[in-house]
Amino acid sequence: MNILVVDDDYELCTMLSRYLEMHGYTVFSASDALQALDIMERHPVGLVITDYLMPHLDGIHFTEMLKADPRFQSISVLMMTASNDDTISDRGLRKGVAITLQKPLDMGQLLNLVRFAE
Protein backbone atom coordinates (compact mmCIF):
# COMPACT_ATOMS: atom_id res chain seq x y z
CA MET A 1 0.00 0.00 0.00
CA ASN A 2 1.17 3.51 -0.79
CA ILE A 3 0.98 5.95 2.11
CA LEU A 4 1.10 9.73 1.95
CA VAL A 5 2.45 11.54 5.04
CA VAL A 6 1.56 15.24 5.17
CA ASP A 7 3.23 17.44 7.77
CA ASP A 8 5.16 20.71 7.65
CA ASP A 9 7.57 19.28 10.26
CA TYR A 10 10.31 17.85 8.02
CA GLU A 11 11.88 15.74 10.78
CA LEU A 12 8.57 14.10 11.70
CA CYS A 13 7.79 13.42 8.03
CA THR A 14 11.19 11.81 7.56
CA MET A 15 10.89 9.72 10.74
CA LEU A 16 7.40 8.46 9.82
CA SER A 17 8.44 7.73 6.24
CA ARG A 18 11.47 5.71 7.32
CA TYR A 19 9.50 3.81 9.95
CA LEU A 20 6.71 2.87 7.52
CA GLU A 21 9.19 1.99 4.77
CA MET A 22 10.97 -0.36 7.23
CA HIS A 23 7.64 -2.15 7.56
CA GLY A 24 7.23 -2.60 3.81
CA TYR A 25 5.19 0.42 2.77
CA THR A 26 5.87 2.83 -0.05
CA VAL A 27 5.71 6.34 1.40
CA PHE A 28 5.35 9.74 -0.22
CA SER A 29 5.66 12.89 1.86
CA ALA A 30 4.38 16.42 1.49
CA SER A 31 4.86 19.54 3.57
CA ASP A 32 1.32 20.85 3.06
CA ALA A 33 -2.07 19.94 1.60
CA LEU A 34 -1.40 21.58 -1.77
CA GLN A 35 1.76 19.54 -2.29
CA ALA A 36 -0.13 16.45 -1.11
CA LEU A 37 -2.86 16.97 -3.71
CA ASP A 38 -0.21 17.27 -6.40
CA ILE A 39 1.33 13.95 -5.31
CA MET A 40 -2.08 12.29 -5.24
CA GLU A 41 -2.74 13.42 -8.80
CA ARG A 42 0.37 11.50 -9.92
CA HIS A 43 0.54 8.48 -7.58
CA PRO A 44 -2.05 6.06 -6.21
CA VAL A 45 -2.36 6.40 -2.44
CA GLY A 46 -4.21 4.03 -0.12
CA LEU A 47 -3.81 5.94 3.13
CA VAL A 48 -3.15 9.55 4.12
CA ILE A 49 -1.56 10.45 7.45
CA THR A 50 -1.88 14.20 7.87
CA ASP A 51 -1.10 16.75 10.51
CA TYR A 52 -3.92 18.96 11.74
CA LEU A 53 -2.09 22.29 11.82
CA MET A 54 -0.37 23.11 8.50
CA PRO A 55 0.09 26.05 6.15
CA HIS A 56 -2.62 26.77 3.53
CA LEU A 57 -5.18 24.16 4.69
CA ASP A 58 -5.48 22.37 8.00
CA GLY A 59 -5.90 18.59 8.14
CA ILE A 60 -9.68 18.79 8.50
CA HIS A 61 -10.15 21.02 5.45
CA PHE A 62 -7.72 18.85 3.50
CA THR A 63 -9.74 15.75 4.41
CA GLU A 64 -12.94 17.53 3.44
CA MET A 65 -11.46 18.25 0.01
CA LEU A 66 -10.41 14.62 -0.42
CA LYS A 67 -13.83 13.30 0.55
CA ALA A 68 -15.51 15.70 -1.90
CA ASP A 69 -13.45 14.35 -4.81
CA PRO A 70 -14.73 11.00 -6.19
CA ARG A 71 -11.14 9.95 -6.99
CA PHE A 72 -10.10 10.19 -3.36
CA GLN A 73 -13.31 9.50 -1.39
CA SER A 74 -12.37 5.95 -0.45
CA ILE A 75 -8.91 6.81 0.90
CA SER A 76 -8.64 6.51 4.68
CA VAL A 77 -7.27 9.52 6.54
CA LEU A 78 -5.48 9.46 9.89
CA MET A 79 -4.89 12.88 11.42
CA MET A 80 -2.19 13.83 13.94
CA THR A 81 -2.34 16.72 16.36
CA ALA A 82 -0.36 18.07 19.28
CA SER A 83 -3.49 19.78 20.60
CA ASN A 84 -5.49 18.39 23.52
CA ASP A 85 -8.66 20.02 22.15
CA ASP A 86 -11.26 17.25 21.76
CA THR A 87 -13.29 19.36 19.34
CA ILE A 88 -10.55 18.87 16.71
CA SER A 89 -11.06 15.12 16.76
CA ASP A 90 -14.86 15.51 16.72
CA ARG A 91 -14.78 17.92 13.77
CA GLY A 92 -12.35 15.65 11.95
CA LEU A 93 -14.64 12.64 12.37
CA ARG A 94 -17.57 14.62 10.96
CA LYS A 95 -15.50 15.57 7.90
CA GLY A 96 -14.15 12.07 7.18
CA VAL A 97 -11.05 11.59 9.34
CA ALA A 98 -10.97 7.93 10.43
CA ILE A 99 -9.07 8.64 13.65
CA THR A 100 -7.09 11.44 15.26
CA LEU A 101 -3.78 10.52 16.88
CA GLN A 102 -2.20 12.52 19.67
CA LYS A 103 1.41 13.67 19.25
CA PRO A 104 3.89 12.45 20.27
CA LEU A 105 2.83 9.40 18.30
CA ASP A 106 2.82 5.87 19.66
CA MET A 107 4.53 4.17 16.71
CA GLY A 108 3.17 0.73 17.56
CA GLN A 109 -0.37 2.10 17.59
CA LEU A 110 0.26 3.89 14.31
CA LEU A 111 1.53 0.70 12.67
CA ASN A 112 -1.51 -1.24 13.89
CA LEU A 113 -3.83 1.41 12.44
CA VAL A 114 -1.95 1.39 9.14
CA ARG A 115 -2.26 -2.39 8.96
CA PHE A 116 -5.96 -2.15 9.78
CA ALA A 117 -6.44 0.37 6.94
CA GLU A 118 -5.03 -2.06 4.35
XYZ file of C-alpha atoms in Angstrom:
118
model
C 0.000 0.000 0.000
C 1.171 3.509 -0.791
C 0.976 5.951 2.105
C 1.105 9.733 1.951
C 2.449 11.536 5.038
C 1.558 15.245 5.167
C 3.233 17.441 7.770
C 5.162 20.709 7.655
C 7.569 19.276 10.258
C 10.314 17.849 8.023
C 11.880 15.744 10.778
C 8.566 14.098 11.700
C 7.793 13.422 8.026
C 11.193 11.813 7.563
C 10.886 9.716 10.741
C 7.395 8.461 9.825
C 8.436 7.735 6.244
C 11.466 5.709 7.319
C 9.495 3.806 9.949
C 6.713 2.868 7.524
C 9.189 1.986 4.768
C 10.965 -0.362 7.234
C 7.637 -2.150 7.559
C 7.231 -2.602 3.811
C 5.190 0.415 2.772
C 5.874 2.834 -0.055
C 5.707 6.336 1.403
C 5.348 9.741 -0.219
C 5.663 12.886 1.857
C 4.377 16.423 1.486
C 4.862 19.539 3.570
C 1.318 20.852 3.059
C -2.068 19.938 1.599
C -1.398 21.579 -1.769
C 1.758 19.545 -2.294
C -0.133 16.452 -1.108
C -2.862 16.969 -3.710
C -0.207 17.274 -6.397
C 1.331 13.950 -5.309
C -2.082 12.291 -5.236
C -2.741 13.416 -8.805
C 0.375 11.497 -9.915
C 0.543 8.479 -7.585
C -2.052 6.064 -6.213
C -2.363 6.401 -2.440
C -4.209 4.026 -0.122
C -3.810 5.942 3.131
C -3.149 9.549 4.124
C -1.560 10.451 7.452
C -1.884 14.203 7.868
C -1.103 16.748 10.512
C -3.915 18.959 11.737
C -2.087 22.290 11.817
C -0.373 23.111 8.501
C 0.087 26.052 6.150
C -2.622 26.769 3.529
C -5.176 24.158 4.693
C -5.481 22.369 8.005
C -5.900 18.590 8.139
C -9.679 18.785 8.495
C -10.152 21.017 5.453
C -7.719 18.853 3.503
C -9.744 15.745 4.414
C -12.943 17.529 3.442
C -11.458 18.254 0.013
C -10.411 14.618 -0.418
C -13.835 13.299 0.553
C -15.515 15.700 -1.899
C -13.450 14.349 -4.813
C -14.729 11.004 -6.195
C -11.138 9.954 -6.994
C -10.096 10.194 -3.358
C -13.312 9.497 -1.386
C -12.368 5.946 -0.454
C -8.908 6.814 0.904
C -8.639 6.507 4.685
C -7.273 9.524 6.545
C -5.476 9.460 9.891
C -4.885 12.884 11.419
C -2.189 13.834 13.939
C -2.342 16.724 16.363
C -0.358 18.070 19.285
C -3.494 19.784 20.601
C -5.495 18.393 23.522
C -8.661 20.023 22.153
C -11.264 17.248 21.762
C -13.286 19.364 19.344
C -10.547 18.873 16.714
C -11.060 15.123 16.761
C -14.857 15.506 16.724
C -14.775 17.923 13.774
C -12.351 15.645 11.953
C -14.643 12.638 12.365
C -17.574 14.618 10.956
C -15.500 15.569 7.900
C -14.152 12.073 7.177
C -11.047 11.589 9.338
C -10.971 7.934 10.429
C -9.069 8.635 13.651
C -7.087 11.444 15.259
C -3.785 10.522 16.881
C -2.195 12.524 19.667
C 1.410 13.670 19.252
C 3.886 12.452 20.274
C 2.832 9.398 18.304
C 2.815 5.868 19.661
C 4.532 4.166 16.708
C 3.168 0.729 17.561
C -0.371 2.096 17.592
C 0.258 3.885 14.308
C 1.533 0.704 12.671
C -1.508 -1.240 13.888
C -3.828 1.407 12.444
C -1.954 1.395 9.135
C -2.259 -2.387 8.955
C -5.963 -2.148 9.781
C -6.445 0.367 6.937
C -5.033 -2.056 4.349
